[in-house]
Amino acid sequence: MGEIILKMIIKEVKGIAKLDIYRDKKCGIPEVILAEGKEPKWVVNLLVEMAKVKGIAIATRVNKECFKEIKRKRLGGFRLIHYEKAKMAVIAKTGYKIKKSNAKVGLIAAGTADVHIAEEARVTVELLGCSAIFAYDVGVAGIHRIFPPLEEMLKKKVACIVVVAGMEGALPTVVKGLVDVPVIGVPTSTGYGYGGKGESALMTMLQSCSPGLVVVNIDNGFGAGCAAALIAKQSAKK
């Protein structure tokens, strides 16, 4: 009964938010702060309050202004990590260590323009205690580039593969046709003109004839990373 009550604990922060402190106990994924759309000072307060209880707090979609605000905060007893490419920030208590597992995830980005979303997925996977084997700029325009990294991923027994693509939305279908593990497609807003901003990439991934491919929303590297980590951790338990 005590554990059930613990899982329901909410921490209210200055009337602006109610943090689901023990969400990781319920869902396997902690509550993560979406910085986009929030005032930078709110993001700082939420991160600090979460880190006080959990030892670590994570924010996604952190722009430069928001990171400057976090950096200005006096964080005695905490360390600040900025994943600039992923647009993520982490506050952790000094000495805090992420609990590592044997879970492994493969990660592929079609083009260099897709890397920031791929990095969001990679950092998420690693913060959740998994290892990421990744390869970038291996899209279908040069299809031969995909084979060496796929071979490495399968040799290392990844539990699933996240494939990030904007102007090469067919890549997840191609990858799933070559591997025997689940593939998570992430359409990105890379691209322009008709069907640009990720729309054609999303539709292409959804209209796939490769069973075992699932798709998240446009630019949702974080969501893909969470799903991949959950799959990999369950697989590692076997």
PDB file of C-alpha atoms in Angstrom:
ATOM      1  CA  MET A   1       0.000   0.000   0.000  1.00  0.00           C
ATOM      2  CA  GLY A   2       2.859   2.373   0.862  1.00  0.00           C
ATOM      3  CA  GLU A   3       4.376   2.002  -2.599  1.00  0.00           C
ATOM      4  CA  ILE A   4       1.028   2.688  -4.269  1.00  0.00           C
ATOM      5  CA  ILE A   5       0.675   5.916  -2.284  1.00  0.00           C
ATOM      6  CA  LEU A   6       4.280   6.865  -3.118  1.00  0.00           C
ATOM      7  CA  LYS A   7       3.533   6.524  -6.832  1.00  0.00           C
ATOM      8  CA  MET A   8       0.689   9.016  -6.533  1.00  0.00           C
ATOM      9  CA  ILE A   9       2.703  11.801  -4.876  1.00  0.00           C
ATOM     10  CA  ILE A  10       2.453  15.157  -6.639  1.00  0.00           C
ATOM     11  CA  LYS A  11       4.718  18.122  -5.853  1.00  0.00           C
ATOM     12  CA  GLU A  12       3.182  21.531  -6.515  1.00  0.00           C
ATOM     13  CA  VAL A  13       5.663  24.186  -7.627  1.00  0.00           C
ATOM     14  CA  LYS A  14       4.744  27.822  -6.953  1.00  0.00           C
ATOM     15  CA  GLY A  15       1.275  27.454  -8.434  1.00  0.00           C
ATOM     16  CA  ILE A  16       2.601  26.846 -11.959  1.00  0.00           C
ATOM     17  CA  ALA A  17       2.887  23.066 -12.097  1.00  0.00           C
ATOM     18  CA  LYS A  18       2.191  19.798 -10.343  1.00  0.00           C
ATOM     19  CA  LEU A  19       5.180  17.492 -10.749  1.00  0.00           C
ATOM     20  CA  ASP A  20       4.475  13.768 -10.967  1.00  0.00           C
ATOM     21  CA  ILE A  21       7.519  12.934  -8.863  1.00  0.00           C
ATOM     22  CA  TYR A  22       7.351   9.134  -9.027  1.00  0.00           C
ATOM     23  CA  ARG A  23       6.084   8.719 -12.577  1.00  0.00           C
ATOM     24  CA  ASP A  24       9.095   6.523 -13.320  1.00  0.00           C
ATOM     25  CA  LYS A  25       7.811   4.020 -10.738  1.00  0.00           C
ATOM     26  CA  LYS A  26       4.472   3.806 -12.556  1.00  0.00           C
ATOM     27  CA  CYS A  27       5.501   4.097 -16.183  1.00  0.00           C
ATOM     28  CA  GLY A  28       9.225   3.372 -16.404  1.00  0.00           C
ATOM     29  CA  ILE A  29       9.814   6.937 -17.644  1.00  0.00           C
ATOM     30  CA  PRO A  30      10.269   9.944 -15.310  1.00  0.00           C
ATOM     31  CA  GLU A  31       8.396  13.188 -15.796  1.00  0.00           C
ATOM     32  CA  VAL A  32      10.475  15.340 -18.130  1.00  0.00           C
ATOM     33  CA  ILE A  33      10.069  19.116 -18.405  1.00  0.00           C
ATOM     34  CA  LEU A  34       9.081  20.427 -21.840  1.00  0.00           C
ATOM     35  CA  ALA A  35      10.782  23.841 -21.912  1.00  0.00           C
ATOM     36  CA  GLU A  36       9.125  25.014 -25.114  1.00  0.00           C
ATOM     37  CA  GLY A  37       6.256  27.405 -24.392  1.00  0.00           C
ATOM     38  CA  LYS A  38       7.293  27.988 -20.776  1.00  0.00           C
ATOM     39  CA  GLU A  39       9.002  31.020 -19.291  1.00  0.00           C
ATOM     40  CA  PRO A  40      12.684  30.209 -18.665  1.00  0.00           C
ATOM     41  CA  LYS A  41      12.367  30.966 -14.928  1.00  0.00           C
ATOM     42  CA  TRP A  42       9.561  28.394 -14.690  1.00  0.00           C
ATOM     43  CA  VAL A  43      11.747  25.777 -16.331  1.00  0.00           C
ATOM     44  CA  VAL A  44      14.543  26.486 -13.840  1.00  0.00           C
ATOM     45  CA  ASN A  45      12.202  26.178 -10.857  1.00  0.00           C
ATOM     46  CA  LEU A  46      10.723  22.917 -12.116  1.00  0.00           C
ATOM     47  CA  LEU A  47      14.126  21.378 -12.796  1.00  0.00           C
ATOM     48  CA  VAL A  48      15.474  22.316  -9.380  1.00  0.00           C
ATOM     49  CA  GLU A  49      12.411  21.035  -7.508  1.00  0.00           C
ATOM     50  CA  MET A  50      12.461  17.738  -9.403  1.00  0.00           C
ATOM     51  CA  ALA A  51      16.209  17.277  -8.902  1.00  0.00           C
ATOM     52  CA  LYS A  52      15.924  17.935  -5.158  1.00  0.00           C
ATOM     53  CA  VAL A  53      13.685  14.894  -4.787  1.00  0.00           C
ATOM     54  CA  LYS A  54      14.883  12.568  -7.561  1.00  0.00           C
ATOM     55  CA  GLY A  55      18.550  13.496  -7.839  1.00  0.00           C
ATOM     56  CA  ILE A  56      18.140  14.318 -11.522  1.00  0.00           C
ATOM     57  CA  ALA A  57      15.818  16.401 -13.702  1.00  0.00           C
ATOM     58  CA  ILE A  58      15.587  16.580 -17.492  1.00  0.00           C
ATOM     59  CA  ALA A  59      14.268  19.287 -19.823  1.00  0.00           C
ATOM     60  CA  THR A  60      13.644  19.009 -23.569  1.00  0.00           C
ATOM     61  CA  ARG A  61      13.404  21.678 -26.272  1.00  0.00           C
ATOM     62  CA  VAL A  62      15.649  24.039 -24.351  1.00  0.00           C
ATOM     63  CA  ASN A  63      16.510  27.098 -26.440  1.00  0.00           C
ATOM     64  CA  LYS A  64      19.539  29.339 -25.864  1.00  0.00           C
ATOM     65  CA  GLU A  65      17.628  31.894 -23.790  1.00  0.00           C
ATOM     66  CA  CYS A  66      16.275  29.190 -21.516  1.00  0.00           C
ATOM     67  CA  PHE A  67      19.681  27.577 -21.043  1.00  0.00           C
ATOM     68  CA  LYS A  68      21.213  30.944 -20.129  1.00  0.00           C
ATOM     69  CA  GLU A  69      18.559  31.305 -17.426  1.00  0.00           C
ATOM     70  CA  ILE A  70      19.329  27.829 -16.081  1.00  0.00           C
ATOM     71  CA  LYS A  71      23.047  28.610 -16.114  1.00  0.00           C
ATOM     72  CA  ARG A  72      22.490  31.841 -14.155  1.00  0.00           C
ATOM     73  CA  LYS A  73      20.820  29.933 -11.341  1.00  0.00           C
ATOM     74  CA  ARG A  74      23.119  29.164  -8.410  1.00  0.00           C
ATOM     75  CA  LEU A  75      23.023  25.397  -8.300  1.00  0.00           C
ATOM     76  CA  GLY A  76      24.936  24.510  -5.153  1.00  0.00           C
ATOM     77  CA  GLY A  77      25.311  20.745  -4.894  1.00  0.00           C
ATOM     78  CA  PHE A  78      24.108  20.213  -8.458  1.00  0.00           C
ATOM     79  CA  ARG A  79      25.811  19.940 -11.824  1.00  0.00           C
ATOM     80  CA  LEU A  80      24.365  21.192 -15.090  1.00  0.00           C
ATOM     81  CA  ILE A  81      24.753  19.333 -18.383  1.00  0.00           C
ATOM     82  CA  HIS A  82      23.769  20.917 -21.697  1.00  0.00           C
ATOM     83  CA  TYR A  83      23.178  18.663 -24.705  1.00  0.00           C
ATOM     84  CA  GLU A  84      23.245  21.446 -27.263  1.00  0.00           C
ATOM     85  CA  LYS A  85      22.513  19.399 -30.397  1.00  0.00           C
ATOM     86  CA  ALA A  86      19.634  17.619 -28.687  1.00  0.00           C
ATOM     87  CA  LYS A  87      18.363  20.885 -27.153  1.00  0.00           C
ATOM     88  CA  MET A  88      18.187  19.186 -23.764  1.00  0.00           C
ATOM     89  CA  ALA A  89      19.390  20.163 -20.299  1.00  0.00           C
ATOM     90  CA  VAL A  90      19.955  18.035 -17.211  1.00  0.00           C
ATOM     91  CA  ILE A  91      20.407  19.047 -13.584  1.00  0.00           C
ATOM     92  CA  ALA A  92      21.775  16.305 -11.341  1.00  0.00           C
ATOM     93  CA  LYS A  93      22.984  16.164  -7.764  1.00  0.00           C
ATOM     94  CA  THR A  94      26.767  16.018  -7.472  1.00  0.00           C
ATOM     95  CA  GLY A  95      27.766  12.362  -7.528  1.00  0.00           C
ATOM     96  CA  TYR A  96      24.465  11.179  -9.016  1.00  0.00           C
ATOM     97  CA  LYS A  97      24.940   8.238 -11.387  1.00  0.00           C
ATOM     98  CA  ILE A  98      22.465   6.920 -13.927  1.00  0.00           C
ATOM     99  CA  LYS A  99      21.631   3.274 -13.352  1.00  0.00           C
ATOM    100  CA  LYS A 100      22.931   1.489 -16.445  1.00  0.00           C
ATOM    101  CA  SER A 101      21.422  -1.646 -17.953  1.00  0.00           C
ATOM    102  CA  ASN A 102      22.525  -4.061 -20.680  1.00  0.00           C
ATOM    103  CA  ALA A 103      19.782  -2.709 -22.948  1.00  0.00           C
ATOM    104  CA  LYS A 104      20.908  -1.576 -26.413  1.00  0.00           C
ATOM    105  CA  VAL A 105      19.149   0.582 -28.992  1.00  0.00           C
ATOM    106  CA  GLY A 106      20.108   1.259 -32.600  1.00  0.00           C
ATOM    107  CA  LEU A 107      19.714   4.798 -33.934  1.00  0.00           C
ATOM    108  CA  ILE A 108      19.897   5.996 -37.529  1.00  0.00           C
ATOM    109  CA  ALA A 109      19.530   9.481 -39.037  1.00  0.00           C
ATOM    110  CA  ALA A 110      18.954   9.837 -42.769  1.00  0.00           C
ATOM    111  CA  GLY A 111      20.693  13.181 -43.207  1.00  0.00           C
ATOM    112  CA  THR A 112      22.766  15.699 -41.282  1.00  0.00           C
ATOM    113  CA  ALA A 113      19.721  18.000 -41.088  1.00  0.00           C
ATOM    114  CA  ASP A 114      17.964  15.293 -39.052  1.00  0.00           C
ATOM    115  CA  VAL A 115      20.716  14.961 -36.454  1.00  0.00           C
ATOM    116  CA  HIS A 116      19.212  17.303 -33.828  1.00  0.00           C
ATOM    117  CA  ILE A 117      16.117  15.095 -33.569  1.00  0.00           C
ATOM    118  CA  ALA A 118      18.246  11.942 -33.615  1.00  0.00           C
ATOM    119  CA  GLU A 119      20.336  13.421 -30.804  1.00  0.00           C
ATOM    120  CA  GLU A 120      17.191  14.064 -28.774  1.00  0.00           C
ATOM    121  CA  ALA A 121      16.368  10.366 -29.130  1.00  0.00           C
ATOM    122  CA  ARG A 122      19.955   9.291 -28.342  1.00  0.00           C
ATOM    123  CA  VAL A 123      20.304  11.415 -25.217  1.00  0.00           C
ATOM    124  CA  THR A 124      16.889  10.229 -24.006  1.00  0.00           C
ATOM    125  CA  VAL A 125      17.868   6.590 -24.481  1.00  0.00           C
ATOM    126  CA  GLU A 126      21.141   7.072 -22.595  1.00  0.00           C
ATOM    127  CA  LEU A 127      19.563   9.050 -19.742  1.00  0.00           C
ATOM    128  CA  LEU A 128      17.175   6.130 -19.309  1.00  0.00           C
ATOM    129  CA  GLY A 129      20.139   3.809 -18.785  1.00  0.00           C
ATOM    130  CA  CYS A 130      20.474   2.197 -22.224  1.00  0.00           C
ATOM    131  CA  SER A 131      23.349   2.162 -24.717  1.00  0.00           C
ATOM    132  CA  ALA A 132      22.863   3.712 -28.159  1.00  0.00           C
ATOM    133  CA  ILE A 133      24.664   2.456 -31.260  1.00  0.00           C
ATOM    134  CA  PHE A 134      24.160   5.199 -33.812  1.00  0.00           C
ATOM    135  CA  ALA A 135      24.940   6.162 -37.407  1.00  0.00           C
ATOM    136  CA  TYR A 136      24.141   9.489 -39.071  1.00  0.00           C
ATOM    137  CA  ASP A 137      23.868  10.587 -42.721  1.00  0.00           C
ATOM    138  CA  VAL A 138      23.021   7.131 -44.067  1.00  0.00           C
ATOM    139  CA  GLY A 139      19.878   7.902 -46.076  1.00  0.00           C
ATOM    140  CA  VAL A 140      18.423   6.155 -49.113  1.00  0.00           C
ATOM    141  CA  ALA A 141      20.050   8.606 -51.549  1.00  0.00           C
ATOM    142  CA  GLY A 142      23.221   6.569 -50.944  1.00  0.00           C
ATOM    143  CA  ILE A 143      21.650   3.287 -49.930  1.00  0.00           C
ATOM    144  CA  HIS A 144      24.982   1.448 -49.654  1.00  0.00           C
ATOM    145  CA  ARG A 145      25.823   3.553 -46.574  1.00  0.00           C
ATOM    146  CA  ILE A 146      23.169   1.835 -44.471  1.00  0.00           C
ATOM    147  CA  PHE A 147      24.540  -1.709 -44.553  1.00  0.00           C
ATOM    148  CA  PRO A 148      27.681  -1.443 -42.326  1.00  0.00           C
ATOM    149  CA  PRO A 149      25.882   0.284 -39.408  1.00  0.00           C
ATOM    150  CA  LEU A 150      22.949  -2.128 -39.617  1.00  0.00           C
ATOM    151  CA  GLU A 151      25.343  -5.061 -39.499  1.00  0.00           C
ATOM    152  CA  GLU A 152      27.045  -3.591 -36.419  1.00  0.00           C
ATOM    153  CA  MET A 153      23.712  -2.992 -34.672  1.00  0.00           C
ATOM    154  CA  LEU A 154      22.511  -6.536 -35.268  1.00  0.00           C
ATOM    155  CA  LYS A 155      25.847  -7.993 -34.126  1.00  0.00           C
ATOM    156  CA  LYS A 156      25.550  -6.015 -30.901  1.00  0.00           C
ATOM    157  CA  LYS A 157      21.985  -7.321 -30.508  1.00  0.00           C
ATOM    158  CA  VAL A 158      20.036  -4.082 -30.322  1.00  0.00           C
ATOM    159  CA  ALA A 159      16.447  -4.611 -29.188  1.00  0.00           C
ATOM    160  CA  CYS A 160      15.036  -2.075 -31.651  1.00  0.00           C
ATOM    161  CA  ILE A 161      16.148   0.625 -34.080  1.00  0.00           C
ATOM    162  CA  VAL A 162      15.023   4.258 -34.189  1.00  0.00           C
ATOM    163  CA  VAL A 163      15.142   5.711 -37.714  1.00  0.00           C
ATOM    164  CA  VAL A 164      14.970   9.499 -38.095  1.00  0.00           C
ATOM    165  CA  ALA A 165      14.258  10.997 -41.523  1.00  0.00           C
ATOM    166  CA  GLY A 166      12.748  14.101 -43.104  1.00  0.00           C
ATOM    167  CA  MET A 167      13.454  14.274 -46.841  1.00  0.00           C
ATOM    168  CA  GLU A 168      14.068  10.522 -46.984  1.00  0.00           C
ATOM    169  CA  GLY A 169      10.893   9.254 -45.357  1.00  0.00           C
ATOM    170  CA  ALA A 170      11.235   5.848 -47.028  1.00  0.00           C
ATOM    171  CA  LEU A 171      14.263   4.971 -44.887  1.00  0.00           C
ATOM    172  CA  PRO A 172      12.379   3.345 -41.955  1.00  0.00           C
ATOM    173  CA  THR A 173      10.560   1.028 -44.397  1.00  0.00           C
ATOM    174  CA  VAL A 174      13.861   0.057 -46.013  1.00  0.00           C
ATOM    175  CA  VAL A 175      15.475  -0.611 -42.627  1.00  0.00           C
ATOM    176  CA  LYS A 176      12.556  -2.701 -41.376  1.00  0.00           C
ATOM    177  CA  GLY A 177      12.801  -4.793 -44.538  1.00  0.00           C
ATOM    178  CA  LEU A 178      16.360  -5.726 -43.529  1.00  0.00           C
ATOM    179  CA  VAL A 179      16.138  -6.411 -39.772  1.00  0.00           C
ATOM    180  CA  ASP A 180      14.237  -8.692 -37.383  1.00  0.00           C
ATOM    181  CA  VAL A 181      13.746  -6.156 -34.574  1.00  0.00           C
ATOM    182  CA  PRO A 182      11.090  -3.432 -34.166  1.00  0.00           C
ATOM    183  CA  VAL A 183      11.754  -0.155 -35.975  1.00  0.00           C
ATOM    184  CA  ILE A 184      10.503   3.199 -34.695  1.00  0.00           C
ATOM    185  CA  GLY A 185      10.164   5.807 -37.437  1.00  0.00           C
ATOM    186  CA  VAL A 186      10.616   9.479 -36.565  1.00  0.00           C
ATOM    187  CA  PRO A 187       9.602  11.931 -39.306  1.00  0.00           C
ATOM    188  CA  THR A 188      11.372  15.284 -39.024  1.00  0.00           C
ATOM    189  CA  SER A 189      10.344  18.735 -40.200  1.00  0.00           C
ATOM    190  CA  THR A 190      13.349  18.849 -42.522  1.00  0.00           C
ATOM    191  CA  GLY A 191      12.197  19.620 -46.067  1.00  0.00           C
ATOM    192  CA  TYR A 192      10.288  22.336 -47.909  1.00  0.00           C
ATOM    193  CA  GLY A 193       7.647  22.931 -50.552  1.00  0.00           C
ATOM    194  CA  TYR A 194       4.731  20.566 -51.131  1.00  0.00           C
ATOM    195  CA  GLY A 195       4.620  17.956 -48.376  1.00  0.00           C
ATOM    196  CA  GLY A 196       7.400  19.739 -46.497  1.00  0.00           C
ATOM    197  CA  LYS A 197       7.843  20.254 -42.749  1.00  0.00           C
ATOM    198  CA  GLY A 198       7.637  16.522 -42.139  1.00  0.00           C
ATOM    199  CA  GLU A 199       4.163  15.914 -43.563  1.00  0.00           C
ATOM    200  CA  SER A 200       5.203  13.715 -46.488  1.00  0.00           C
ATOM    201  CA  ALA A 201       7.767  11.929 -44.287  1.00  0.00           C
ATOM    202  CA  LEU A 202       5.040  11.105 -41.763  1.00  0.00           C
ATOM    203  CA  MET A 203       2.619   9.883 -44.430  1.00  0.00           C
ATOM    204  CA  THR A 204       5.315   7.797 -46.118  1.00  0.00           C
ATOM    205  CA  MET A 205       6.221   6.076 -42.851  1.00  0.00           C
ATOM    206  CA  LEU A 206       2.566   5.432 -42.019  1.00  0.00           C
ATOM    207  CA  GLN A 207       1.900   3.969 -45.474  1.00  0.00           C
ATOM    208  CA  SER A 208       4.550   1.281 -45.090  1.00  0.00           C
ATOM    209  CA  CYS A 209       4.262  -2.345 -46.137  1.00  0.00           C
ATOM    210  CA  SER A 210       7.048  -3.431 -43.742  1.00  0.00           C
ATOM    211  CA  PRO A 211       5.350  -5.001 -40.697  1.00  0.00           C
ATOM    212  CA  GLY A 212       7.038  -4.184 -37.408  1.00  0.00           C
ATOM    213  CA  LEU A 213       7.487  -0.495 -38.206  1.00  0.00           C
ATOM    214  CA  VAL A 214       5.748   1.942 -35.852  1.00  0.00           C
ATOM    215  CA  VAL A 215       5.793   5.721 -36.144  1.00  0.00           C
ATOM    216  CA  VAL A 216       5.794   8.673 -33.741  1.00  0.00           C
ATOM    217  CA  ASN A 217       4.787  12.235 -34.533  1.00  0.00           C
ATOM    218  CA  ILE A 218       6.896  14.768 -36.429  1.00  0.00           C
ATOM    219  CA  ASP A 219      10.114  15.740 -34.585  1.00  0.00           C
ATOM    220  CA  ASN A 220       9.265  13.553 -31.568  1.00  0.00           C
ATOM    221  CA  GLY A 221      12.761  12.265 -30.887  1.00  0.00           C
ATOM    222  CA  PHE A 222      12.061  12.216 -27.162  1.00  0.00           C
ATOM    223  CA  GLY A 223       8.983  10.007 -27.539  1.00  0.00           C
ATOM    224  CA  ALA A 224      10.848   7.626 -29.820  1.00  0.00           C
ATOM    225  CA  GLY A 225      13.731   7.436 -27.349  1.00  0.00           C
ATOM    226  CA  CYS A 226      11.366   6.613 -24.479  1.00  0.00           C
ATOM    227  CA  ALA A 227       9.614   3.860 -26.440  1.00  0.00           C
ATOM    228  CA  ALA A 228      12.931   2.406 -27.589  1.00  0.00           C
ATOM    229  CA  ALA A 229      14.327   2.390 -24.043  1.00  0.00           C
ATOM    230  CA  LEU A 230      11.257   0.594 -22.679  1.00  0.00           C
ATOM    231  CA  ILE A 231      11.471  -2.056 -25.417  1.00  0.00           C
ATOM    232  CA  ALA A 232      15.214  -2.519 -24.875  1.00  0.00           C
ATOM    233  CA  LYS A 233      14.940  -2.783 -21.091  1.00  0.00           C
ATOM    234  CA  GLN A 234      12.215  -5.410 -21.299  1.00  0.00           C
ATOM    235  CA  SER A 235      14.287  -7.343 -23.831  1.00  0.00           C
ATOM    236  CA  ALA A 236      17.374  -7.170 -21.578  1.00  0.00           C
ATOM    237  CA  LYS A 237      15.438  -8.815 -18.724  1.00  0.00           C
ATOM    238  CA  LYS A 238      15.050 -12.065 -20.668  1.00  0.00           C
TER     239      LYS A 238
END
